[in-house]
XYZ file of C-alpha atoms in Angstrom:
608
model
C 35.867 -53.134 36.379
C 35.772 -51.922 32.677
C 33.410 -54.384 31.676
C 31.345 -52.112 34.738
C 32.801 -48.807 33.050
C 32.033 -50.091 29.432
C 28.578 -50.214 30.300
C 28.169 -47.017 32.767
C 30.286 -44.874 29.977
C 27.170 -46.429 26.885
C 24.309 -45.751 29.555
C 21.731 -43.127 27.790
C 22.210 -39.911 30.791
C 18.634 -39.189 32.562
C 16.216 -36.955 30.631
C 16.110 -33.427 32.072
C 13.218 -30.557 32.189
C 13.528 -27.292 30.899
C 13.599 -24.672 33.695
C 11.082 -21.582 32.672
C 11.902 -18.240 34.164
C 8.315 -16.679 34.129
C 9.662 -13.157 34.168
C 11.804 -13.759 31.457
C 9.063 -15.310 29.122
C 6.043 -13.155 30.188
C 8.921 -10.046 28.909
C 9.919 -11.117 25.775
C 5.596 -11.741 25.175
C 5.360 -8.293 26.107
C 8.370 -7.038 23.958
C 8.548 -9.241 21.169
C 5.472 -10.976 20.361
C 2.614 -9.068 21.108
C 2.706 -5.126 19.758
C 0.847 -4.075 22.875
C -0.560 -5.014 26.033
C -3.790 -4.458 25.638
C -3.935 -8.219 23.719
C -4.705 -9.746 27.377
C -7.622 -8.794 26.831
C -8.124 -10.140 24.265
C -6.483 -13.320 25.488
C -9.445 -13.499 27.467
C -12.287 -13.076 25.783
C -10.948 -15.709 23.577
C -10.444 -18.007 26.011
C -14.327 -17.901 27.489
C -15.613 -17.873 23.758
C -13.494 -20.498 23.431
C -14.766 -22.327 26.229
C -18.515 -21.502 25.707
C -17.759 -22.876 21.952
C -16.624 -25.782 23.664
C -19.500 -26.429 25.964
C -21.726 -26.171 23.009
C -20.992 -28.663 20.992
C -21.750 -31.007 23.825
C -24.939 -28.998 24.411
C -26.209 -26.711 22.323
C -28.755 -24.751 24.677
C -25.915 -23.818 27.051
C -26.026 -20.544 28.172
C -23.278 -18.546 26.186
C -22.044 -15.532 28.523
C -19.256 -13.631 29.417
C -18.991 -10.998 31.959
C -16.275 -8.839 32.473
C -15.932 -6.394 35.852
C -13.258 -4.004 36.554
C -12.377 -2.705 40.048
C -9.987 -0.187 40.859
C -6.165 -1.821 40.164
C -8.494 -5.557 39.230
C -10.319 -7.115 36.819
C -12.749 -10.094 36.744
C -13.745 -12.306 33.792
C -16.827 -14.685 33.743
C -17.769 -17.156 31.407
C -20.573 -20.144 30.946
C -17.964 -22.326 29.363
C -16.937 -25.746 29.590
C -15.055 -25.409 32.722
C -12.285 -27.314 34.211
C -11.471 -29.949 36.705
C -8.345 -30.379 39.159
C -6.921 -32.678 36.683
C -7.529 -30.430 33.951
C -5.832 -27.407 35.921
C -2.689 -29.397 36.631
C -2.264 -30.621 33.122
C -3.575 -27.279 31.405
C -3.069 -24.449 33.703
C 0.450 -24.699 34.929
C 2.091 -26.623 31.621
C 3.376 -23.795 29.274
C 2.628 -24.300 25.460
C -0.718 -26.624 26.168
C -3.771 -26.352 24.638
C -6.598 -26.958 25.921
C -8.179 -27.267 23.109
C -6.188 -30.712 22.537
C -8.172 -31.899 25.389
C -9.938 -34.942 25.587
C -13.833 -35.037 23.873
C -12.731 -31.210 22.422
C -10.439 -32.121 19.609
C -13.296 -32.886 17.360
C -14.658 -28.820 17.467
C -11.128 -27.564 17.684
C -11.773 -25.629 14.319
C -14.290 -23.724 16.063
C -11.820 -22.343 18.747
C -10.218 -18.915 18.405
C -6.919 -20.059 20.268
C -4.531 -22.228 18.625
C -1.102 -21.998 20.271
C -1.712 -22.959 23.804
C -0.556 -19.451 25.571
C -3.697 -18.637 27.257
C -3.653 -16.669 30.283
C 0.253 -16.907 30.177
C -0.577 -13.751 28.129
C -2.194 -11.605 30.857
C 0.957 -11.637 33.008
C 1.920 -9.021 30.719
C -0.593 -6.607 32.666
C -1.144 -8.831 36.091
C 1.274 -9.650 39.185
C -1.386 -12.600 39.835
C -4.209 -14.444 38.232
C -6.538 -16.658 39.754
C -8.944 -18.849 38.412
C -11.409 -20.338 39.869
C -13.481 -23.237 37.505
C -16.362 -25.846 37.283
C -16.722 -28.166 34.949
C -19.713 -29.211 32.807
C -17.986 -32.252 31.279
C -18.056 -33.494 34.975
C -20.619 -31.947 37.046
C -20.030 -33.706 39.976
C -16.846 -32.623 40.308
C -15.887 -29.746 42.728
C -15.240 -26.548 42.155
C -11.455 -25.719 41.814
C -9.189 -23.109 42.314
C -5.537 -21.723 40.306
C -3.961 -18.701 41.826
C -0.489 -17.889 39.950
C 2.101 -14.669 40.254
C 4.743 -13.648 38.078
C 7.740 -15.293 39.530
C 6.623 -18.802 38.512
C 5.079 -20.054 41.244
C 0.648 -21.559 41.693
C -0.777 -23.150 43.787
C -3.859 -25.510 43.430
C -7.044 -26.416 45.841
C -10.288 -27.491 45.904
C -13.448 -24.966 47.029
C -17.288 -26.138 48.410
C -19.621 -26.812 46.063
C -21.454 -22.957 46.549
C -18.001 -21.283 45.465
C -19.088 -21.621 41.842
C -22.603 -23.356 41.485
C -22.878 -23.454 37.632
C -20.428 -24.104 35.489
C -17.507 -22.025 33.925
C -14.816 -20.155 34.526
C -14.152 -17.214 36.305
C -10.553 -15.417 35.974
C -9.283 -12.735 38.375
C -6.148 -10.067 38.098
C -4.781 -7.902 40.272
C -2.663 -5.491 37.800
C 0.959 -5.221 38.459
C 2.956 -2.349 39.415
C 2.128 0.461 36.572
C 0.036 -1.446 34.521
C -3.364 -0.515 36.010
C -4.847 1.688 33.671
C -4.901 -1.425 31.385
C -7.402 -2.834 34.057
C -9.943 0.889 34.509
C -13.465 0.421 32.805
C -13.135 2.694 30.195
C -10.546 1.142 28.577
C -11.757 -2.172 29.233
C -14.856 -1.625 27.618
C -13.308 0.102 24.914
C -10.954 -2.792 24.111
C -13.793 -5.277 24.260
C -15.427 -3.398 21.907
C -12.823 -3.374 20.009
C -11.324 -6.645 19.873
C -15.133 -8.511 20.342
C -17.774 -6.356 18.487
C -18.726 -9.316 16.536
C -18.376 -12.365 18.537
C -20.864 -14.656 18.427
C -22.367 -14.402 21.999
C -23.683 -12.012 24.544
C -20.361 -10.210 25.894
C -20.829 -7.125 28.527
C -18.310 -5.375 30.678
C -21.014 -4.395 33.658
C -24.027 -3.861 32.254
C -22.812 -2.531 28.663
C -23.038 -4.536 25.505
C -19.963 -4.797 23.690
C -20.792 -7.278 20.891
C -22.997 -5.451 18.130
C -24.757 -8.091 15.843
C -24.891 -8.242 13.206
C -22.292 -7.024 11.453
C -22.890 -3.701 9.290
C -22.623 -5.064 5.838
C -24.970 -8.233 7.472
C -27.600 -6.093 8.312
C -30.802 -5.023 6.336
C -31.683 -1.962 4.913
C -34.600 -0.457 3.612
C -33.047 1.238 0.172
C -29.008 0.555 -1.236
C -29.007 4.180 -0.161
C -30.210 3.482 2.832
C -27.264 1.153 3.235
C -24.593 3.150 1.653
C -25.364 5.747 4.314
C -24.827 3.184 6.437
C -21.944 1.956 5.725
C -20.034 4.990 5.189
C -20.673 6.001 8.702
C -19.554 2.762 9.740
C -16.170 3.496 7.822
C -16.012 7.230 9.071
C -16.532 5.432 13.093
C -13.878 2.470 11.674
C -11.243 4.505 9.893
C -12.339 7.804 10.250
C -13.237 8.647 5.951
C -16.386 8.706 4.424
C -15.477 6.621 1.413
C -16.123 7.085 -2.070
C -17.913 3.451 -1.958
C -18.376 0.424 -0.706
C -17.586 -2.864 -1.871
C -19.433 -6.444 -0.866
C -16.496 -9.079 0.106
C -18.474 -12.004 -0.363
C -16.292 -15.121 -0.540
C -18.904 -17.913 1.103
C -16.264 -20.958 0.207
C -13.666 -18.684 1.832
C -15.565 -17.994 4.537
C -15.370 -14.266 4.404
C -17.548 -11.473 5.089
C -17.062 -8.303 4.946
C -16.837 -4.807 3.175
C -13.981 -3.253 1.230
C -13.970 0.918 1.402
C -12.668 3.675 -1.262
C -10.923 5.916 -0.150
C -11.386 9.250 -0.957
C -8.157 10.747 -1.673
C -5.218 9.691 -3.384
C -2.605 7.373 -1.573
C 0.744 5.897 -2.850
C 1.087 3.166 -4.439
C 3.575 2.487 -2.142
C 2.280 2.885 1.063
C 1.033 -0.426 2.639
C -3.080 -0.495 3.440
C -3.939 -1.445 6.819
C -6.729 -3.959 6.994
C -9.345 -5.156 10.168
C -9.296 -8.403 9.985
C -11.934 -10.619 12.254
C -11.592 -14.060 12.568
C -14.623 -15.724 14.185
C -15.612 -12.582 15.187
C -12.573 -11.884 17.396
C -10.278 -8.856 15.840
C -7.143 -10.435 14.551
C -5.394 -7.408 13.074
C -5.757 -3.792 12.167
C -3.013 -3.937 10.163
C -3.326 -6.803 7.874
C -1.087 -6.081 4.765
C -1.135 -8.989 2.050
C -4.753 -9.514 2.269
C -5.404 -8.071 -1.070
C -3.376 -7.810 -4.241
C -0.583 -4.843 -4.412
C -3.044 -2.837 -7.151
C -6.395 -2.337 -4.809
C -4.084 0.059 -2.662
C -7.062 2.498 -2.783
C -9.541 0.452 -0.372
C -9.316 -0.584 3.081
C -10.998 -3.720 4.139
C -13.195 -4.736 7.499
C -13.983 -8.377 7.038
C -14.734 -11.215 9.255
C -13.083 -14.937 8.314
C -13.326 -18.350 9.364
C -10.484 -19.895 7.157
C -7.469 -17.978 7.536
C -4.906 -18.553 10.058
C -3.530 -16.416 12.060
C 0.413 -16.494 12.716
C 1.387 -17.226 16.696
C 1.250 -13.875 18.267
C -1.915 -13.798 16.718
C -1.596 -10.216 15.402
C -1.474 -11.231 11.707
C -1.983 -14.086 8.801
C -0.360 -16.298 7.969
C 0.911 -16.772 4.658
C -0.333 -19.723 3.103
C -2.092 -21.107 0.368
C -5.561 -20.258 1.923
C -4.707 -16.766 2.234
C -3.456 -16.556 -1.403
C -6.422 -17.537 -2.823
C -8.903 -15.487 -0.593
C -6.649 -12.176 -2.050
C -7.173 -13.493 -5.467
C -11.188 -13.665 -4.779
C -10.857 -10.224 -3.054
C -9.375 -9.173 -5.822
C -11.938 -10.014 -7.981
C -14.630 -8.648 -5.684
C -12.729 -5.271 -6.349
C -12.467 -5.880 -10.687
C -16.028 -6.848 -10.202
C -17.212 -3.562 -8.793
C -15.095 -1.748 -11.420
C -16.539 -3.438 -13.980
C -19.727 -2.988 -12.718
C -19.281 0.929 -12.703
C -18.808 1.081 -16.298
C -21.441 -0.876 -17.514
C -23.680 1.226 -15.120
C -22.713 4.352 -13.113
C -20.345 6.577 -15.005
C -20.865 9.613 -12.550
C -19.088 7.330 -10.080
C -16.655 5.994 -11.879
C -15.600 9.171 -13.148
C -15.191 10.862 -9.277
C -13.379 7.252 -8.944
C -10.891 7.671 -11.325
C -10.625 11.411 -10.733
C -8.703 10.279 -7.515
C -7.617 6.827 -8.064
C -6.520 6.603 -11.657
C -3.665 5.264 -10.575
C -4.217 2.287 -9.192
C -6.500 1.025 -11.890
C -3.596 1.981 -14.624
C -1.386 -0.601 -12.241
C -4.142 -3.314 -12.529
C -4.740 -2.461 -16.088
C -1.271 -2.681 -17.064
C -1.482 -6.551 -15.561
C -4.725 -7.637 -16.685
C -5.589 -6.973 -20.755
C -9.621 -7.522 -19.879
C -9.460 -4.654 -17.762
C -7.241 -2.715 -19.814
C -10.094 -3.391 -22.668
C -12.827 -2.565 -20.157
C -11.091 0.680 -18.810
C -9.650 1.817 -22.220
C -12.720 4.138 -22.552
C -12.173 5.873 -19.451
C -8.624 5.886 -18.393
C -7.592 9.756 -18.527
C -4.067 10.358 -20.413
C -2.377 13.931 -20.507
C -2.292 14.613 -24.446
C -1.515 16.968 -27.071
C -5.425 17.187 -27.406
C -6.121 17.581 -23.745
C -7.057 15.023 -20.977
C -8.539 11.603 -23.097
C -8.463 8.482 -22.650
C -6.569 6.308 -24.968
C -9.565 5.021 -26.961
C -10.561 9.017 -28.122
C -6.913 9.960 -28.947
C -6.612 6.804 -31.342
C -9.552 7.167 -32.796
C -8.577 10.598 -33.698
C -4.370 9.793 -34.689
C -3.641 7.427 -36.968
C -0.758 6.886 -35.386
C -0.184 7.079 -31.906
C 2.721 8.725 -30.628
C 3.859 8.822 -27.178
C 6.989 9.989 -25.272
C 8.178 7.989 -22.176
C 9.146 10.682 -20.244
C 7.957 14.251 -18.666
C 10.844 16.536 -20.043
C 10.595 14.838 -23.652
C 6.381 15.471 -23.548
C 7.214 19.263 -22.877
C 9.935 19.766 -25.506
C 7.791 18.591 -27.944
C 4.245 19.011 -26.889
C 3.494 22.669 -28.229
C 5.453 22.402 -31.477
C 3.768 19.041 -32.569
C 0.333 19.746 -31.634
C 1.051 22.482 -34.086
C 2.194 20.759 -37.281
C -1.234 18.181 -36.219
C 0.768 15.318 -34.629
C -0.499 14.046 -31.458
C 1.419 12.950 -28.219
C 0.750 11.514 -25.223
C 2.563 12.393 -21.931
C 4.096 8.615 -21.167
C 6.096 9.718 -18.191
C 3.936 9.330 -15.635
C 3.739 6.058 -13.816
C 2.263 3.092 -15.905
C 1.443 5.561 -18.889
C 3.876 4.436 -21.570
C 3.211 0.359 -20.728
C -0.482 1.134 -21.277
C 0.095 3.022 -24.603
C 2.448 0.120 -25.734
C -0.315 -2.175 -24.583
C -2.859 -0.678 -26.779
C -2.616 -2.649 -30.011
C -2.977 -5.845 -28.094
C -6.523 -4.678 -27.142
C -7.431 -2.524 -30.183
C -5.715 -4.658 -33.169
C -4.467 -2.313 -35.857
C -4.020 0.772 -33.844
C 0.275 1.737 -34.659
C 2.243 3.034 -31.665
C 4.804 4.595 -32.129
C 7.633 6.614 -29.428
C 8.376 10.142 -30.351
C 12.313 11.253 -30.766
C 14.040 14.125 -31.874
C 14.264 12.934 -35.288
C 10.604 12.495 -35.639
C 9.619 16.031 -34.921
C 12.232 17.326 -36.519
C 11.374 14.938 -39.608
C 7.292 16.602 -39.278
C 8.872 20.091 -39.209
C 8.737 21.981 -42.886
C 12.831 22.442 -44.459
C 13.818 25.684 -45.446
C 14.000 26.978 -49.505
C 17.741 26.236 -50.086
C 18.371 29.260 -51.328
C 16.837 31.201 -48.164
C 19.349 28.599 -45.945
C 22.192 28.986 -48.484
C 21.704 33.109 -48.152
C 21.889 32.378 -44.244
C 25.009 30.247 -44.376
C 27.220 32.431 -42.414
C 24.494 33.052 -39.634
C 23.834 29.421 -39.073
C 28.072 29.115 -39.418
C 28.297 31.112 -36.031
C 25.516 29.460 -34.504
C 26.560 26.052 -34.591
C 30.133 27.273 -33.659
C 28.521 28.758 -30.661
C 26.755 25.965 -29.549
C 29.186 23.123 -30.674
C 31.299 23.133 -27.287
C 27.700 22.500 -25.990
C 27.432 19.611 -27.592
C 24.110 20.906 -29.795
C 24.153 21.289 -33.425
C 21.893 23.957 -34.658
C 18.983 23.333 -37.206
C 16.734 25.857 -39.171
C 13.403 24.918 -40.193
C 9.871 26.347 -40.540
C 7.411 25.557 -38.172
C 4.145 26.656 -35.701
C 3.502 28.732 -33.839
C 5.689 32.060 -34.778
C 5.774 32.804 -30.953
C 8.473 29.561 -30.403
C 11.837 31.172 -31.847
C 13.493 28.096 -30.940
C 13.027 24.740 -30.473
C 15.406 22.546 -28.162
C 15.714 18.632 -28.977
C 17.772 15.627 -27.597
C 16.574 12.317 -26.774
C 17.578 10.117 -24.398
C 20.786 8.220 -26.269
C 22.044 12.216 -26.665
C 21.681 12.879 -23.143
C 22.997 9.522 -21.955
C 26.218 10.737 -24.079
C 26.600 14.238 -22.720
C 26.619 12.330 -19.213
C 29.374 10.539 -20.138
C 30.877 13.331 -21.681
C 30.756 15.122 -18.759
C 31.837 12.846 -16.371
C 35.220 12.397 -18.843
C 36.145 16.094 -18.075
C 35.304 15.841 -14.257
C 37.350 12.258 -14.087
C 40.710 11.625 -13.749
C 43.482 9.934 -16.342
C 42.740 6.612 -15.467
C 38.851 6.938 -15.543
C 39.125 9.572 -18.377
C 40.294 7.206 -20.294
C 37.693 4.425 -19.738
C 35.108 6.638 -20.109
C 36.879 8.004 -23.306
C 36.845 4.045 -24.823
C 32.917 4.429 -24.231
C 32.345 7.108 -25.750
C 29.179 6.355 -28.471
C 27.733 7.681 -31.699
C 24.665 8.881 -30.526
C 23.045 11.781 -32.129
C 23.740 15.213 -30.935
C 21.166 17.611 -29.051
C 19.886 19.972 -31.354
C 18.461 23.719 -31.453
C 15.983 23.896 -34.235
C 15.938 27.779 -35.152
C 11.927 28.839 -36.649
C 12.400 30.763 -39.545
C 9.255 31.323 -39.311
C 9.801 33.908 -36.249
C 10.428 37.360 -37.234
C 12.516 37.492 -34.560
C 14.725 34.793 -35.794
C 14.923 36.580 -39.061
C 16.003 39.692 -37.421
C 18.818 37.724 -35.605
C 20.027 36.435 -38.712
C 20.027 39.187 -40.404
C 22.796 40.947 -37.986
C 26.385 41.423 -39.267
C 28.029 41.407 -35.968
C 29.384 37.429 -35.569
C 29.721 38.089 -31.737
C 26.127 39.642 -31.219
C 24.953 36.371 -33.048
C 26.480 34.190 -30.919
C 25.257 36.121 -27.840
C 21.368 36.372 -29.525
C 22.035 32.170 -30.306
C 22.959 31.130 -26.417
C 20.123 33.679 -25.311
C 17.676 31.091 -27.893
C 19.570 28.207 -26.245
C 18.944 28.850 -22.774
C 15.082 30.045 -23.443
C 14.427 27.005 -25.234
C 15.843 24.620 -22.378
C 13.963 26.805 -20.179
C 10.898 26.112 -22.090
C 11.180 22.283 -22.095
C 12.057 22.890 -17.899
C 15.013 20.547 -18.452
C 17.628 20.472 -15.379
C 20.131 22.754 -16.410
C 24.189 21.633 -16.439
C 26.866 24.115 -15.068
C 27.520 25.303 -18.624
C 24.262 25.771 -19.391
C 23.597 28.199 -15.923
C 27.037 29.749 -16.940
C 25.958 30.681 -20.786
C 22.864 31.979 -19.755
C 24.234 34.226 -17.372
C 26.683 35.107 -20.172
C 24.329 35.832 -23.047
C 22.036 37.839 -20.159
C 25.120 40.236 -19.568
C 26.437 40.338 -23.040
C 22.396 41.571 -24.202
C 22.581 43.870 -21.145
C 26.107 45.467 -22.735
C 24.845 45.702 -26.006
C 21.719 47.556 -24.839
C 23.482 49.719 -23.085
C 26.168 50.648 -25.281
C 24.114 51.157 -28.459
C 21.745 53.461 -26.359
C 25.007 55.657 -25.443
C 25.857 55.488 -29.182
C 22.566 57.211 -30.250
């Protein structure tokens, strides 16, 4: 008795099947896997290319047609394919996750076959109650004619027809569209979705009598004149993606197996913002929305292209990320330099509307790749103390090249140093100041230097001594003015008379009256950490123009209160000036100094 237990209790239990709930599956398809229904369609177009494909390479002057017919709530599909037999049905039709592309005889042209994952016409449950299918085979001609109705709870059934049911081989599918799904099965959008998923398939495809492949593809076709086919193709793109681009671009990868055209758009995008790409592969639409098929920088093109190589990922809605498909965006992305390149060397008027919109997205590429940097240097436009130039005219005309890495900084110092002949460029837009640091590494010799406070104060003229010694007690109630501000006050001489003042910090002065402030809005505890941080950076600074009669006039008053209120009136105009983000203080003194003027107005017009 245990010697009988012993050996019941080591006994390997029977192997079980999994149960599939139909419902269940075909809803998460429908929810989870596919973005919309309308893939059934596509579901089955693929499968009769797939099966025509199939019949083909066993005989390659099959007839290679597919028919699609819609009736009111139905839809029929027929195909010249390879067909099936009962055996086939049983082992194909009603087993979830096989392909019939494993098949027997077939596995040698499976890289011809759309379909790779086996779900078939699981698929068109999504829009159908019931399918049936009714198939001959051409592997096995004597074979009868059989039939595969299905519904949506699980169940098929399987029989045999007469010989006249389907005379020549194939495949013909029928559904009957479930409860609130036939709209999916009306003509229009049938034929619309053909078109849309099968414009380029390989064979003759019709829903009735219209055509819905369109062969071959636009950038396949010839033309009589490049203008001829840039017409061409931009009304393909305004039809496609409804632009008319600024270009087009070949995407001719023949060891990639990829076809296609790459448009430009013709207004700016983000950088940001993700480009949506059509994506064909063996003529059947993949994606519309194919995201990593180029590199991050071409964000001003969208692509149509037809592949061969890629592989889609199981929903078959996008690619999948492989090797393969990193190396076709690397030779996209050359396609895309290419053209560039080719612009310079010989169509400026182009490349100048190009960069009028897209500058961007060539500074990103440029920044990346010094042989485009040196091949765009002539073009790329820069906002500079000169005016709009690109970075090869402003250092041939600066010895030194100086550049400030951020908006507010560019207009603080813009007027005054175009003045005394230095020459900045704006480096706070995006990519700007890495390009400008880039620049001696593609123009050896060229010196780059970043513009601070104590550099335009340093190109500013000093003062006699005497005149500054004679305005001691002026610049005395400045500075004690301005010191709770945290600015020190500076007098020099300087261009144009029409600035009074000049407001400088940099960014080591600003990062300290942050932490300044944010000590007097803390409490103890963090008061005093902040306190222990506190740093030696230099202070802001208001650079008075003696130069300004109107600064001389100010300095020349006796009354130590109207100075100060003439002072924080210079302040607050000269932060205005640079359109720097004004603190609380600063809102509060200029509000202050505005009434205080007002008063004195007023009161020395009553004393007259």
């Amino acid at each position: 008795m245990d010697s009988q237990t012993s050996q019941s209790s080591q006994a390997s239990p029977a192997p079980r099947s999994f149960q599939v709930d139909l419902r269940g599956l075909v809803d998460l398809l429908s929810h989870h896997l596919y973005s919309s229904p309308k893939v059934y369609l596509r579901e089955l177009l693929q499968n009769a290319v797939d099966a025509i494909t199939a019949r083909r390479a066993a005989e390659p002057d099959a007839p290679a047609r597919v028919r699609l017919f819609t009736e009111p709530g139905a839809l029929r599909v027929e195909d010249s394919g390879i067909g099936l037999t009962e055996a086939d049905v049983h082992d194909l039709l009603a087993t979830i996750g096989r392909s019939s592309k494993r098949a027997e005889g077939l596995q040698e042209a499976r890289s011809d076959f759309l379909g790779q994952f086996g779900i078939g016409l699981l698929a068109c449950f999504v829009v159908a109650e019931r399918i049936r299918v009714v198939s001959r085979s051409a592997r096995t001609p004597d074979a009868a004619p059989v039939e595969w109705t299905a519904t949506d709870d699980g169940s098929y059934t399987v029989r045999t027809l007469p010989g006249d049911a389907r005379p020549e081989p194939g495949t013909t599918v029928h559904l009957v569209a479930r409860a609130g799904a036939a709209e999916w099965l009306a003509e229009d959008r049938v034929l619309a979705l053909a078109r849309d998923f099968g414009s380029l398939l390989p064979y003759d495809v019709r829903v009735g009598e219209e055509a819905v492949t369109d062969l071959p593809a636009p950038w396949d076709r010839p033309y009589p004149s490049p203008a001829a086919r840039r017409v061409a193709l931009g009304r393909h793109c305004h039809d496609l993606f409804g632009f008319t681009p600024l270009d087009a671009i070949e995407l001719d990868v023949p060891l990639a197996g990829v076809r296609g055209v790459a448009y430009v758009l013709p207004s700016a995008v983000s950088p940001a913002q993700r480009a949506g790409h059509r994506v064909h592969l063996k003529g059947m639409l993949l994606t519309e929305r194919a995201e990593q098929l180029l590199p991050d920088w071409a964000f001003f093109v969208r692509c149509v292209l037809d592949t061969d190589s890629l592989r889609p990922t199981a929903s078959r809605e996008a690619l999948y990320e492989d090797e393969t498909l990193a190396a076709v965006r690397e030779a996209l992305g050359e396609r895309v330099r290419a053209w560039l390149t080719g612009l310079t060397a010989g169509d400026p008027e182009r490349l100048a509307a190009f960069l009028a919109v897209h500058h961007l997205g060539v500074k990103s590429l440029a920044r990346h790749d010094r042989e485009m940097l040196r091949t765009m240097l002539p073009w790329l436009p820069f906002e500079t103390t000169d005016g709009r130039l690109s970075l090869e005219e402003f250092a041939r005309r600066h010895r030194v090249v100086h550049f400030t890495r951020t908006v507010e900084e560019y207009r603080q110092v813009a007027p005054i140093a175009s003045a005394q002949g230095v020459g900045v460029i704006n480096g706070g837009y995006t990519y700007d100041s890495e390009l400008v640091e880039a620049l001696p590494s593609v123009r050896p010799g060229t010196v780059v230097a970043e513009l601070d406070a104590d550099t335009v104060t340093a190109h500013l003229d000093a003062v006699d001594p005497a005149v500054e010694l004679a305005l001691s007690g002026f610049l005395a109630t400045a500075r004690a003015t301005l010191d709770p501000l945290g600015c020190d006050v500076v007098l020099r001489a300087f261009h144009p008379l029409s600035v009074p003042a000049l407001h400088l910090d940099d960014r080591a002065a600003r990062h300290e009256q942050a932490r300044a402030r944010a000590e007097e809005e803390a409490d103890d505890l963090w008061a005093g950490i902040l306190g222990s941080l506190r740093g030696q950076a230099p202070r802001a600074r208001l650079v008075l123009n003696h130069l300004s009669p109107l600064i001389r006039r100010i300095g020349s008053l006796g009354e130590p209160e109207l100075i100060g209120t003439a002072v924080e009136s210079l302040y607050g105009q000269a932060l205005l000036m640079a359109q720097r983000p004004l603190r609380p203080a600063d809102s509060a003194l200029l509000n202050r100094a505005f009434i205080g003027l007002l008063e004195w107005a007023t009161n020395g017009e009553g004393d007259r």
